[in-house]
Short mmCIF file of C-alpha atoms and ligand atoms in Angstrom, two decimals:
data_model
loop_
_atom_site.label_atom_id
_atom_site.label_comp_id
_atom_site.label_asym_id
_atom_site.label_seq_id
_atom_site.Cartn_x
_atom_site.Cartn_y
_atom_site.Cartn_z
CA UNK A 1 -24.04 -1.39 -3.79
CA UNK A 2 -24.62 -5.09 -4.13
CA UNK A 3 -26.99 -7.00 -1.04
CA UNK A 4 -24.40 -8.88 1.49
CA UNK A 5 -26.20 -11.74 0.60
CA UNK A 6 -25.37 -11.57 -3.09
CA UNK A 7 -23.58 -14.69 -3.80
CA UNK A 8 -21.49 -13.60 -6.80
CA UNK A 9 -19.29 -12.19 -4.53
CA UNK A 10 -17.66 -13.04 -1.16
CA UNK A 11 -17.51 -9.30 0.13
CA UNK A 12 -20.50 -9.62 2.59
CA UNK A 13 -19.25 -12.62 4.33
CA UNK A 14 -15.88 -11.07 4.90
CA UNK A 15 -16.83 -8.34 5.91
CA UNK A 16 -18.20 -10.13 8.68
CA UNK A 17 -15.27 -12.25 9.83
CA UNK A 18 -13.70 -8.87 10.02
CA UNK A 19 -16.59 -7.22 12.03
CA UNK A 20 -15.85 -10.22 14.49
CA UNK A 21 -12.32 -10.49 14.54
CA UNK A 22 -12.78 -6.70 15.37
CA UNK A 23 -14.82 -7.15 18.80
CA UNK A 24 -11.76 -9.69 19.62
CA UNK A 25 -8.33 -7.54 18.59
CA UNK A 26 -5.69 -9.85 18.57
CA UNK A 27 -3.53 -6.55 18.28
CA UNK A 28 0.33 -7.02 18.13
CA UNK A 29 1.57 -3.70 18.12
CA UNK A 30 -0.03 -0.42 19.06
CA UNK A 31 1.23 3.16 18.12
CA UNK A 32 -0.52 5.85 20.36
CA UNK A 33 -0.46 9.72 19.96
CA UNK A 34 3.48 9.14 18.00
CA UNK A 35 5.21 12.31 16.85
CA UNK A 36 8.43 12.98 15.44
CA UNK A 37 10.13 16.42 14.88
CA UNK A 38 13.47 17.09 13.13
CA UNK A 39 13.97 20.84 13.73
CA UNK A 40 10.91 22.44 12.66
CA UNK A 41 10.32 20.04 10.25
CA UNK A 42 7.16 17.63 11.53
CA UNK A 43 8.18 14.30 10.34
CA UNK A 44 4.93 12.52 11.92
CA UNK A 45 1.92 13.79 13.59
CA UNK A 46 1.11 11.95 16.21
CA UNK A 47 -0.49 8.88 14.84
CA UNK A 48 -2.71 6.40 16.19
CA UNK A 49 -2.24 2.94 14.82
CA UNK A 50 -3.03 -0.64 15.88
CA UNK A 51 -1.56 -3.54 13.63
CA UNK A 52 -3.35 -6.91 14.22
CA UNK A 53 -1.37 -9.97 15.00
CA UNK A 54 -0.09 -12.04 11.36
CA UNK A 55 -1.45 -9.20 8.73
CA UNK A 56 0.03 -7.87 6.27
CA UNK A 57 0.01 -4.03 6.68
CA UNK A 58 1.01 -0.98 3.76
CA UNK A 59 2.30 2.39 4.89
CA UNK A 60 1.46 3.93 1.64
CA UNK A 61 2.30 7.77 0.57
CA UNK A 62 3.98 9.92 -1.06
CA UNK A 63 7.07 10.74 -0.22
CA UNK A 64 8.37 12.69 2.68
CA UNK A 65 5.04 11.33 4.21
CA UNK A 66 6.31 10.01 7.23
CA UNK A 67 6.31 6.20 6.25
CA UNK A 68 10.06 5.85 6.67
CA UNK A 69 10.31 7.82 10.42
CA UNK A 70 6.85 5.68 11.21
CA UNK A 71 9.02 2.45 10.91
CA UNK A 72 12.82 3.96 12.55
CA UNK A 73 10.55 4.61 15.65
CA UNK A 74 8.69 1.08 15.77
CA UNK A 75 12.05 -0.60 15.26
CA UNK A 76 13.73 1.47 17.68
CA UNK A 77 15.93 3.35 15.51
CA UNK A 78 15.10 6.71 16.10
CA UNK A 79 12.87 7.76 19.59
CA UNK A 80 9.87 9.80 19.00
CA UNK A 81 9.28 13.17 20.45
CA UNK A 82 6.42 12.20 21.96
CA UNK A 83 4.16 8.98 22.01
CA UNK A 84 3.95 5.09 23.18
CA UNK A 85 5.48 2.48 20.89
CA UNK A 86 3.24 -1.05 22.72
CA UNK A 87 4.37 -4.28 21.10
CA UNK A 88 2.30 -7.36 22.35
CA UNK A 89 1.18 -4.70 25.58
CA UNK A 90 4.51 -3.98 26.61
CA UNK A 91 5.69 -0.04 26.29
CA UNK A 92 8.72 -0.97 23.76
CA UNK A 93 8.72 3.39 23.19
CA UNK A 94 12.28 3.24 24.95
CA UNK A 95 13.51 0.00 24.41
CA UNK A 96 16.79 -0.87 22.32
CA UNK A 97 16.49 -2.25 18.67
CA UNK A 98 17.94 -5.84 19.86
CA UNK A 99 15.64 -6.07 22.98
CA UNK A 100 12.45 -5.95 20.49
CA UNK A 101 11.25 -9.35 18.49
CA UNK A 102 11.77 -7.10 14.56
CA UNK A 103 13.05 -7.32 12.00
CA UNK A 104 13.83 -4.88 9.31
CA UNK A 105 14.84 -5.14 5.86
CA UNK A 106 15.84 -1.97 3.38
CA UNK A 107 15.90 -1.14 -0.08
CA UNK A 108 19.53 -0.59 -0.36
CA UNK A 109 20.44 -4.20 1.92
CA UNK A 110 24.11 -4.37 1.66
CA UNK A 111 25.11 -7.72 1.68
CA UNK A 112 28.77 -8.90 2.92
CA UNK A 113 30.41 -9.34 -0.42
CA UNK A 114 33.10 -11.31 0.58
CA UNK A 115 30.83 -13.70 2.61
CA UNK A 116 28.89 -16.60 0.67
CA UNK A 117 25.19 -16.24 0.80
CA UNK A 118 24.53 -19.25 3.99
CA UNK A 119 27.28 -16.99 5.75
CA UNK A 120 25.24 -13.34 4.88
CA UNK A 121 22.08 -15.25 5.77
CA UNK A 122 23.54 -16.80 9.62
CA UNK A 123 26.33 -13.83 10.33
CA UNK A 124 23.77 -12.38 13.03
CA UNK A 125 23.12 -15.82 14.97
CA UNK A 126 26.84 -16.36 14.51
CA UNK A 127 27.51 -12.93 16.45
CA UNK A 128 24.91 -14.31 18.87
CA UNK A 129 26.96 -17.06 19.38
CA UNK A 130 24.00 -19.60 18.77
CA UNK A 131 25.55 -23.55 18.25
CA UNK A 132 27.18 -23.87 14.43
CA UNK A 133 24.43 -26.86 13.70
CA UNK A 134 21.67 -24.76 15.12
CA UNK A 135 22.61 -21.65 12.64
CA UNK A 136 23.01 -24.51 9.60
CA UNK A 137 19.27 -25.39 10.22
CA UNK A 138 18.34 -22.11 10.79
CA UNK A 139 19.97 -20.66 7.35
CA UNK A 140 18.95 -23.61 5.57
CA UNK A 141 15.36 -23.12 6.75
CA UNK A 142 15.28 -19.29 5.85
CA UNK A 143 17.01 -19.95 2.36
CA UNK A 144 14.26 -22.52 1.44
CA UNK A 145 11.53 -20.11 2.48
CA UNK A 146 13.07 -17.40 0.09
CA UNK A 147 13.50 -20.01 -2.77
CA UNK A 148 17.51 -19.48 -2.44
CA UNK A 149 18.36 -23.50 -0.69
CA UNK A 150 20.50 -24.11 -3.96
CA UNK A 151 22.38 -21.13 -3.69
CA UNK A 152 23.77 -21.23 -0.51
CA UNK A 153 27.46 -21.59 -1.44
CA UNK A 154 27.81 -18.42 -3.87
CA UNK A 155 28.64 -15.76 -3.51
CA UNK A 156 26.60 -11.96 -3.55
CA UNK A 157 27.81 -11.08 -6.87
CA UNK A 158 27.15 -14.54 -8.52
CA UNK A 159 23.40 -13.38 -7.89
CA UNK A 160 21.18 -11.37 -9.49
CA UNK A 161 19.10 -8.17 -7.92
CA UNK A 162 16.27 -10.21 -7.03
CA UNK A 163 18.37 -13.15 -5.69
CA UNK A 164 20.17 -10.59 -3.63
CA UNK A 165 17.22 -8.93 -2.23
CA UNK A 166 15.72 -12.86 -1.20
CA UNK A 167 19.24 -13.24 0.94
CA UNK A 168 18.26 -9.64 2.59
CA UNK A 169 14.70 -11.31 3.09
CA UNK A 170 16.42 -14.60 4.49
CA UNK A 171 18.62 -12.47 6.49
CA UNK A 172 15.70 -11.21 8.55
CA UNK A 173 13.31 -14.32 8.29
CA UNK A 174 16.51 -16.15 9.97
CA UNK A 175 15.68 -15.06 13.54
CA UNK A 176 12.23 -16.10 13.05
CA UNK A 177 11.08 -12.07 14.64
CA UNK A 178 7.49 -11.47 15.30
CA UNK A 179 7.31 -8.24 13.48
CA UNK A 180 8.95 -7.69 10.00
CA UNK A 181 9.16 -4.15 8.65
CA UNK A 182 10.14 -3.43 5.36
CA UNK A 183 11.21 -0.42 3.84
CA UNK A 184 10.57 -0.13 0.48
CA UNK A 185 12.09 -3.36 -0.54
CA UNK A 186 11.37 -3.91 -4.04
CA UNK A 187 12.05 -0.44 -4.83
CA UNK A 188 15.64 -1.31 -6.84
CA UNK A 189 14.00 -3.88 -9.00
CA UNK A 190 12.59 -3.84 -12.16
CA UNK A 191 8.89 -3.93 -12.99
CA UNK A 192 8.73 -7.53 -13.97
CA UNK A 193 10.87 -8.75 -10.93
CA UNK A 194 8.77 -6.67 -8.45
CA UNK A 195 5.66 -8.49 -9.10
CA UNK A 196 7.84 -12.18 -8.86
CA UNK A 197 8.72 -10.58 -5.51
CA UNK A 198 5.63 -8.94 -4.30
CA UNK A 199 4.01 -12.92 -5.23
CA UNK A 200 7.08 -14.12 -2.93
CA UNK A 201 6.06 -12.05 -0.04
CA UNK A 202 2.88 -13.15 0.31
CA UNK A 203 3.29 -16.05 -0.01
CA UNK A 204 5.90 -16.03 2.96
CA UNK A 205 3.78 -13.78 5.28
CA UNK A 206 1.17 -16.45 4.66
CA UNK A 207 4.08 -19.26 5.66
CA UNK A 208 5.45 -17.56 8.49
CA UNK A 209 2.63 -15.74 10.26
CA UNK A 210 4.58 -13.27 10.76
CA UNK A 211 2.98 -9.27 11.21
CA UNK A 212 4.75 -7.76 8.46
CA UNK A 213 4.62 -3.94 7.93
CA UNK A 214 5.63 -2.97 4.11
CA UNK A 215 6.19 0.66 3.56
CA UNK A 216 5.76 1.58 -0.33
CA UNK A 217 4.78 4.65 -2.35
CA UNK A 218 3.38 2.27 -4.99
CA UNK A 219 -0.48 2.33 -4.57
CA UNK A 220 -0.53 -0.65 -6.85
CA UNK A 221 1.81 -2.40 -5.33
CA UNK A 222 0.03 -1.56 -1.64
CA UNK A 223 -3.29 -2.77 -3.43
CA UNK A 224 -1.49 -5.86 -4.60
CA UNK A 225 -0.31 -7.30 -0.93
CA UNK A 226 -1.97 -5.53 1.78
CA UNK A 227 -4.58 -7.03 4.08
CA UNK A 228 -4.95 -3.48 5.24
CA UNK A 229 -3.27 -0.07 4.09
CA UNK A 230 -2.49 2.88 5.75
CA UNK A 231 -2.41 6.12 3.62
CA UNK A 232 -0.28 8.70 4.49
CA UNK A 233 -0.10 12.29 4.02
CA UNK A 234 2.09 15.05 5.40
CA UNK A 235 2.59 12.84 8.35
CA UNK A 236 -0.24 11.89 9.28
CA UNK A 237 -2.67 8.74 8.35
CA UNK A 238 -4.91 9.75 5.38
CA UNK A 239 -7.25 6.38 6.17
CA UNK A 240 -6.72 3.03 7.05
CA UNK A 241 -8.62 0.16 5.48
CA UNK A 242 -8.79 -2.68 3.44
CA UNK A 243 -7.32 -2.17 -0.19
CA UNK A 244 -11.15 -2.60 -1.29
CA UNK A 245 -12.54 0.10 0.85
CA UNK A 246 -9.60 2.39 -0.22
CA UNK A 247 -10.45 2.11 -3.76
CA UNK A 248 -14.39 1.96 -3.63
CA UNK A 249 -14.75 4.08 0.02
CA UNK A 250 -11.83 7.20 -0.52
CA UNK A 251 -12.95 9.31 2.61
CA UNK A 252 -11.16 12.48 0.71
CA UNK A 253 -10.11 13.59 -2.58
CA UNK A 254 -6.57 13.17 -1.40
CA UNK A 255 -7.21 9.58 -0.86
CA UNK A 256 -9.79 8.78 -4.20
CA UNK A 257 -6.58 10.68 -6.06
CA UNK A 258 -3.69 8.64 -4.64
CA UNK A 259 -5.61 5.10 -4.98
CA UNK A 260 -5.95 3.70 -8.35
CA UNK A 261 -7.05 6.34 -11.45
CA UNK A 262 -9.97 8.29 -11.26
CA UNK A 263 -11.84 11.62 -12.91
CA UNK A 264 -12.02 14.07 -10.49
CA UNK A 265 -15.29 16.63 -11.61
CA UNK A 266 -15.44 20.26 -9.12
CA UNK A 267 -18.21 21.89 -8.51
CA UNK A 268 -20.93 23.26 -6.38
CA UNK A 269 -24.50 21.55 -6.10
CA UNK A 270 -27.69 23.40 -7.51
CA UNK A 271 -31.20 21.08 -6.89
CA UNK A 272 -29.46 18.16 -6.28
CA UNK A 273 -27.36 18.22 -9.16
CA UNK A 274 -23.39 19.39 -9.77
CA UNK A 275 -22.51 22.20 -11.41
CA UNK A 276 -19.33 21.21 -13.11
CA UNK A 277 -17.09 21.79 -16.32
CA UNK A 278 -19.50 19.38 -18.18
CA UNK A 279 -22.76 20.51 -16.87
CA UNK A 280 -25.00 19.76 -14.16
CA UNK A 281 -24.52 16.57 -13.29
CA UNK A 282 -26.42 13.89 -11.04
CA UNK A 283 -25.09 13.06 -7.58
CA UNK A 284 -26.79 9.74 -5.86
CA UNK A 285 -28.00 9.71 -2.35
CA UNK A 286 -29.70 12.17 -0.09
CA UNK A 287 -30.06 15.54 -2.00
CA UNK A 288 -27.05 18.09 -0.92
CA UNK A 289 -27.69 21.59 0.13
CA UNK A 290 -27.82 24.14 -2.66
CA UNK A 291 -23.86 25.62 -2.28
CA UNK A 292 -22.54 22.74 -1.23
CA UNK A 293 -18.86 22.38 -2.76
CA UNK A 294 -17.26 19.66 -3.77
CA UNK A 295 -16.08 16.73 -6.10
CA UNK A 296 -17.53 13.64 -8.20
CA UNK A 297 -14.86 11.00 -8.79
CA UNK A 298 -15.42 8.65 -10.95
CA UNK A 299 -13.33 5.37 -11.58
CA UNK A 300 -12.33 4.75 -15.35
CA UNK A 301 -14.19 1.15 -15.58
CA UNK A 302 -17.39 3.09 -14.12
CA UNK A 303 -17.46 5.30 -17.39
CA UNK A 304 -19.38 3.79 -20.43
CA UNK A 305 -17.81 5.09 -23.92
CA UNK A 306 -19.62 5.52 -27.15
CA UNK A 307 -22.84 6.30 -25.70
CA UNK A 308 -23.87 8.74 -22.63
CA UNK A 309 -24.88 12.61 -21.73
CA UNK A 310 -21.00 13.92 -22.48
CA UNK A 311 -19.17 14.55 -25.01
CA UNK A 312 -15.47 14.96 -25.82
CA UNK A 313 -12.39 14.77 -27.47
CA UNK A 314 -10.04 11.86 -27.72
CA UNK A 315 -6.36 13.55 -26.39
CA UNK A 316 -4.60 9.49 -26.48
CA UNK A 317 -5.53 6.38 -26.02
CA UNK A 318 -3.02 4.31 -24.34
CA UNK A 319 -3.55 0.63 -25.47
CA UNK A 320 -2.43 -2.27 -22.47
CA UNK A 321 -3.38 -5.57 -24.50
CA UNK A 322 -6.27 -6.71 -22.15
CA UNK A 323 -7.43 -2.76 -22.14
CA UNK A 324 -7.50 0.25 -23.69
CA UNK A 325 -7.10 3.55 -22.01
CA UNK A 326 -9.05 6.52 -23.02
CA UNK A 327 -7.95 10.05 -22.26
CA UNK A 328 -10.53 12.72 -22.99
CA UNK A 329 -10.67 16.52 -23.25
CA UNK A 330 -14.28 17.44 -22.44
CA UNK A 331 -13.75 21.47 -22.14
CA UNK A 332 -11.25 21.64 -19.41
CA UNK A 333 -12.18 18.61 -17.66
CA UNK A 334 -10.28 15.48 -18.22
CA UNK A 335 -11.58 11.93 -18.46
CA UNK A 336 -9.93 8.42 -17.59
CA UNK A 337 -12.06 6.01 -19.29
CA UNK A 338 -10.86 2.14 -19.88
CA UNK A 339 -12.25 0.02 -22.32
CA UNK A 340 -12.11 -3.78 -23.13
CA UNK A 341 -9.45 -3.76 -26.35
CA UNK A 342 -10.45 -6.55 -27.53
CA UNK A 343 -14.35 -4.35 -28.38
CA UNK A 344 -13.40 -1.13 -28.43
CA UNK A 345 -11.34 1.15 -30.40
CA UNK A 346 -11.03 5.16 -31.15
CA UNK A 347 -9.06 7.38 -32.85
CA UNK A 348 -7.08 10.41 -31.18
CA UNK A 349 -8.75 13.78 -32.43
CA UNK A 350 -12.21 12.28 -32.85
CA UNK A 351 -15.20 12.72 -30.97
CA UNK A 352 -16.60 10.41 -28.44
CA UNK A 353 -19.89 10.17 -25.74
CA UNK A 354 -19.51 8.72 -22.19
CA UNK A 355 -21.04 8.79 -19.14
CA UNK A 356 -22.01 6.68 -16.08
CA UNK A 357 -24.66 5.74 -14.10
CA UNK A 358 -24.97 8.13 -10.58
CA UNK A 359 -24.27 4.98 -8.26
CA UNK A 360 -20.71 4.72 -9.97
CA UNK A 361 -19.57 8.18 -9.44
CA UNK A 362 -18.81 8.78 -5.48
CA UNK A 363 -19.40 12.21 -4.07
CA UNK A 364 -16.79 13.80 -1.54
CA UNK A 365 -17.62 17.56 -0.05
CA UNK A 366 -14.83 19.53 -0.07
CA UNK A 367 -13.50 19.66 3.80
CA UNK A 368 -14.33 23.04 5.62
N1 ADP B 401 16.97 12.56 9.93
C1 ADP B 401 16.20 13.54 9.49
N2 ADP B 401 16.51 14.84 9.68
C2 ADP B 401 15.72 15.84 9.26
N3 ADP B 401 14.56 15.67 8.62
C3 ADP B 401 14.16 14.41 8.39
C4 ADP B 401 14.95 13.28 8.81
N4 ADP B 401 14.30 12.16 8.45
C5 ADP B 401 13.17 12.55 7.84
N5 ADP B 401 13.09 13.90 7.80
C6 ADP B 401 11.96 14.67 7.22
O1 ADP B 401 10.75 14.15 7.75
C7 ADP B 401 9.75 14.06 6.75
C8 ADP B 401 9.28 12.62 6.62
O2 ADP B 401 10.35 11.85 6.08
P1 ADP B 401 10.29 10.28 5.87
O3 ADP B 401 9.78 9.63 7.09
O4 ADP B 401 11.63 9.84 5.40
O5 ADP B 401 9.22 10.17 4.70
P2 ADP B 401 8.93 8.97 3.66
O6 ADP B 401 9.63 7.74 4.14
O7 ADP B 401 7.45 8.85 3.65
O8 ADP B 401 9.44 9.45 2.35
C9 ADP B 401 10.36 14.63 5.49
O9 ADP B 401 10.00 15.99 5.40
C10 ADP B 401 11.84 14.48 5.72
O10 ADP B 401 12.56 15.47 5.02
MG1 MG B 402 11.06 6.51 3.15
#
């Protein structure tokens, strides 16, 4: 753990603005005790969740998690079986879709094919019956924002998947709403495109100020844009945090597993050590009851290779230009190690030591 006070890095001092910004909530919405059921089926759990005014939130999981039935009852599409939906206070639990300040924005947007984009973009505020120059500022506004002002006049086919899915953005950013939840967005697009996008959305959330909720099953992507994520599992939330304190602070093996890569080691402690695959190895802080059960995960850039107390065998090696990754048999136990490329090199088949120092590997007991 590095001192707050170290001044290569910022972490201490944000930490905190957040500690303070905590004793002050500026919360916009609140979810409290929210459960769905379909049948038998328990969609979500009743959750407890409090998104803070202008963040940028993740529902993160796998899917069937709940993320999707999380969002239909914040929006109003679905009502819950049981629970309070509070948006700036106000109980909201019952109230129609249109009566609440959100907007929403799918995967699979359908866009009006035979309407131009400007006419996609201001068919809701023309339906409102807003004044034809107010909707031409409006649209124009929203299709700057998205990047899209020069398309205006084409048409939905003259654009291409990521074009189409910026109208869908403007679409929603149009009415200006105070809460923006979207639903797997970037899900249709390709790799490269996704990151253009996921640089576009944060960049707009920073514009607008608007709370944005962004359900994904990426955990890359969630580390990518969140301010905060919230994990979820079987319906319920895993653990909320900052994408840092997900990654270096899993509270569960579910959690250390679904965030980023890691070695996962079993075993049971014997005089402060772990009794694992690869031997008995150390386990920092206080010393654990003989018996104890549970797991040592250890993030790939934590493990040090060519040199170390294990051995094992090289099963690939997966090079990534700025890194190379290193996938090692060691009995039955496998190892995610990363390496610079640029250093390192190995060949499959052949024999290599690692290890890491105790600090880098986290312990988590197994729950009782
Ligand atoms: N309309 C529905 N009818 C029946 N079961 C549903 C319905 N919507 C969701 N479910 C079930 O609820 C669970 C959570 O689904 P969902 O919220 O869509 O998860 P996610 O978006 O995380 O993939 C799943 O088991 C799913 O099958
Ligand atoms: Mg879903």
């Amino acid at each position: 753990m590095r001192d707050a006070a170290d001044p290569i890095t910022t972490k201490g001092t944000r930490f905190d603005m957040s500690a303070a910004s905590a004793n002050t909530p500026d919360i916009k919405l609140q979810v409290k005790g929210l459960a769905k059921l379909y049948g038998h089926t328990i969609a979500l759990d009743h959750v407890d969740l409090e998104v803070r005014k202008g963040e940028l939130l993740t529902l993160l999981g796998p899917s069937g998690s709940g993320k999707t039935t999380l969002l239909q009852l914040i929006c109003g599409l679905q009502e819950p079986t049981t629970g309070t939906v509070i948006i700036d206070g106000k109980d909201q639990t019952h109230a129609p879709v249109n009566k609440r300040d959100i907007g929403v924005v799918f995967q699979n947007y359908a866009l009006f094919p035979h309407m131009t984009v400007a006419e996609n973009v201001g068919f809701a505020l023309k339906m409102r019956d807003l004044p034809k120059a107010e909707i031409a500022t409006k649209v124009a506004k929203a299709l700057e924002t998205v990047g899209l002002a020069h398309a205006a006049s084409r048409s939905p086919s003259q654009l291409s998947g990521g074009q189409q899915q910026r109208v869908a953005l403007a679409r929603c950013l149009v009415y200006d709403p105070a809460i923006i939840l979207m639903d797997e967005p970037l899900g249709a697009l390709d790799a490269k495109l996704r990151e253009v996008m996921q640089i576009e959305i944060k960049r707009i959330h920073r514009e607008t100020g608007a709370t944005i909720i962004f359900v994904t099953h990426d955990q890359q992507e969630a580390l990518a844009l969140s301010d905060r994520i919230c994990l979820m599992n079987e319906g319920r939330i895993a653990q909320l945090g900052t994408p840092r304190e997900m990654y270096d602070e899993p509270q569960d093996l579910f959690v250390a597993d679904f965030i980023g890569v890691s070695s996962i080691l079993r075993g049971t402690v014997k005089a402060g050590r772990l009794e694992t695959a690869i031997g008995a190895l150390p386990v920092a802080g206080d010393t654990l009851p003989d018996g104890s059960r549970g797991a040592l995960v250890v993030r790939p850039e934590a493990i040090t290779l060519g040199e170390g107390f294990c051995e094992g065998r090289v099963r690939e090696t997966v090079y990534g230009g700025a890194e190379l990754r290193v996938i090692i048999d060691a009995g039955e136990q496998e190892i995610i190690a990363r390496a610079p490329a640029r250093d390192f090199d190995v060949a499959v088949g052949s024999m290599v030591r690692f290890g890491w120092t105790p600090d880098a590997a986290r312990f988590l007991m197994d729950k009782a």
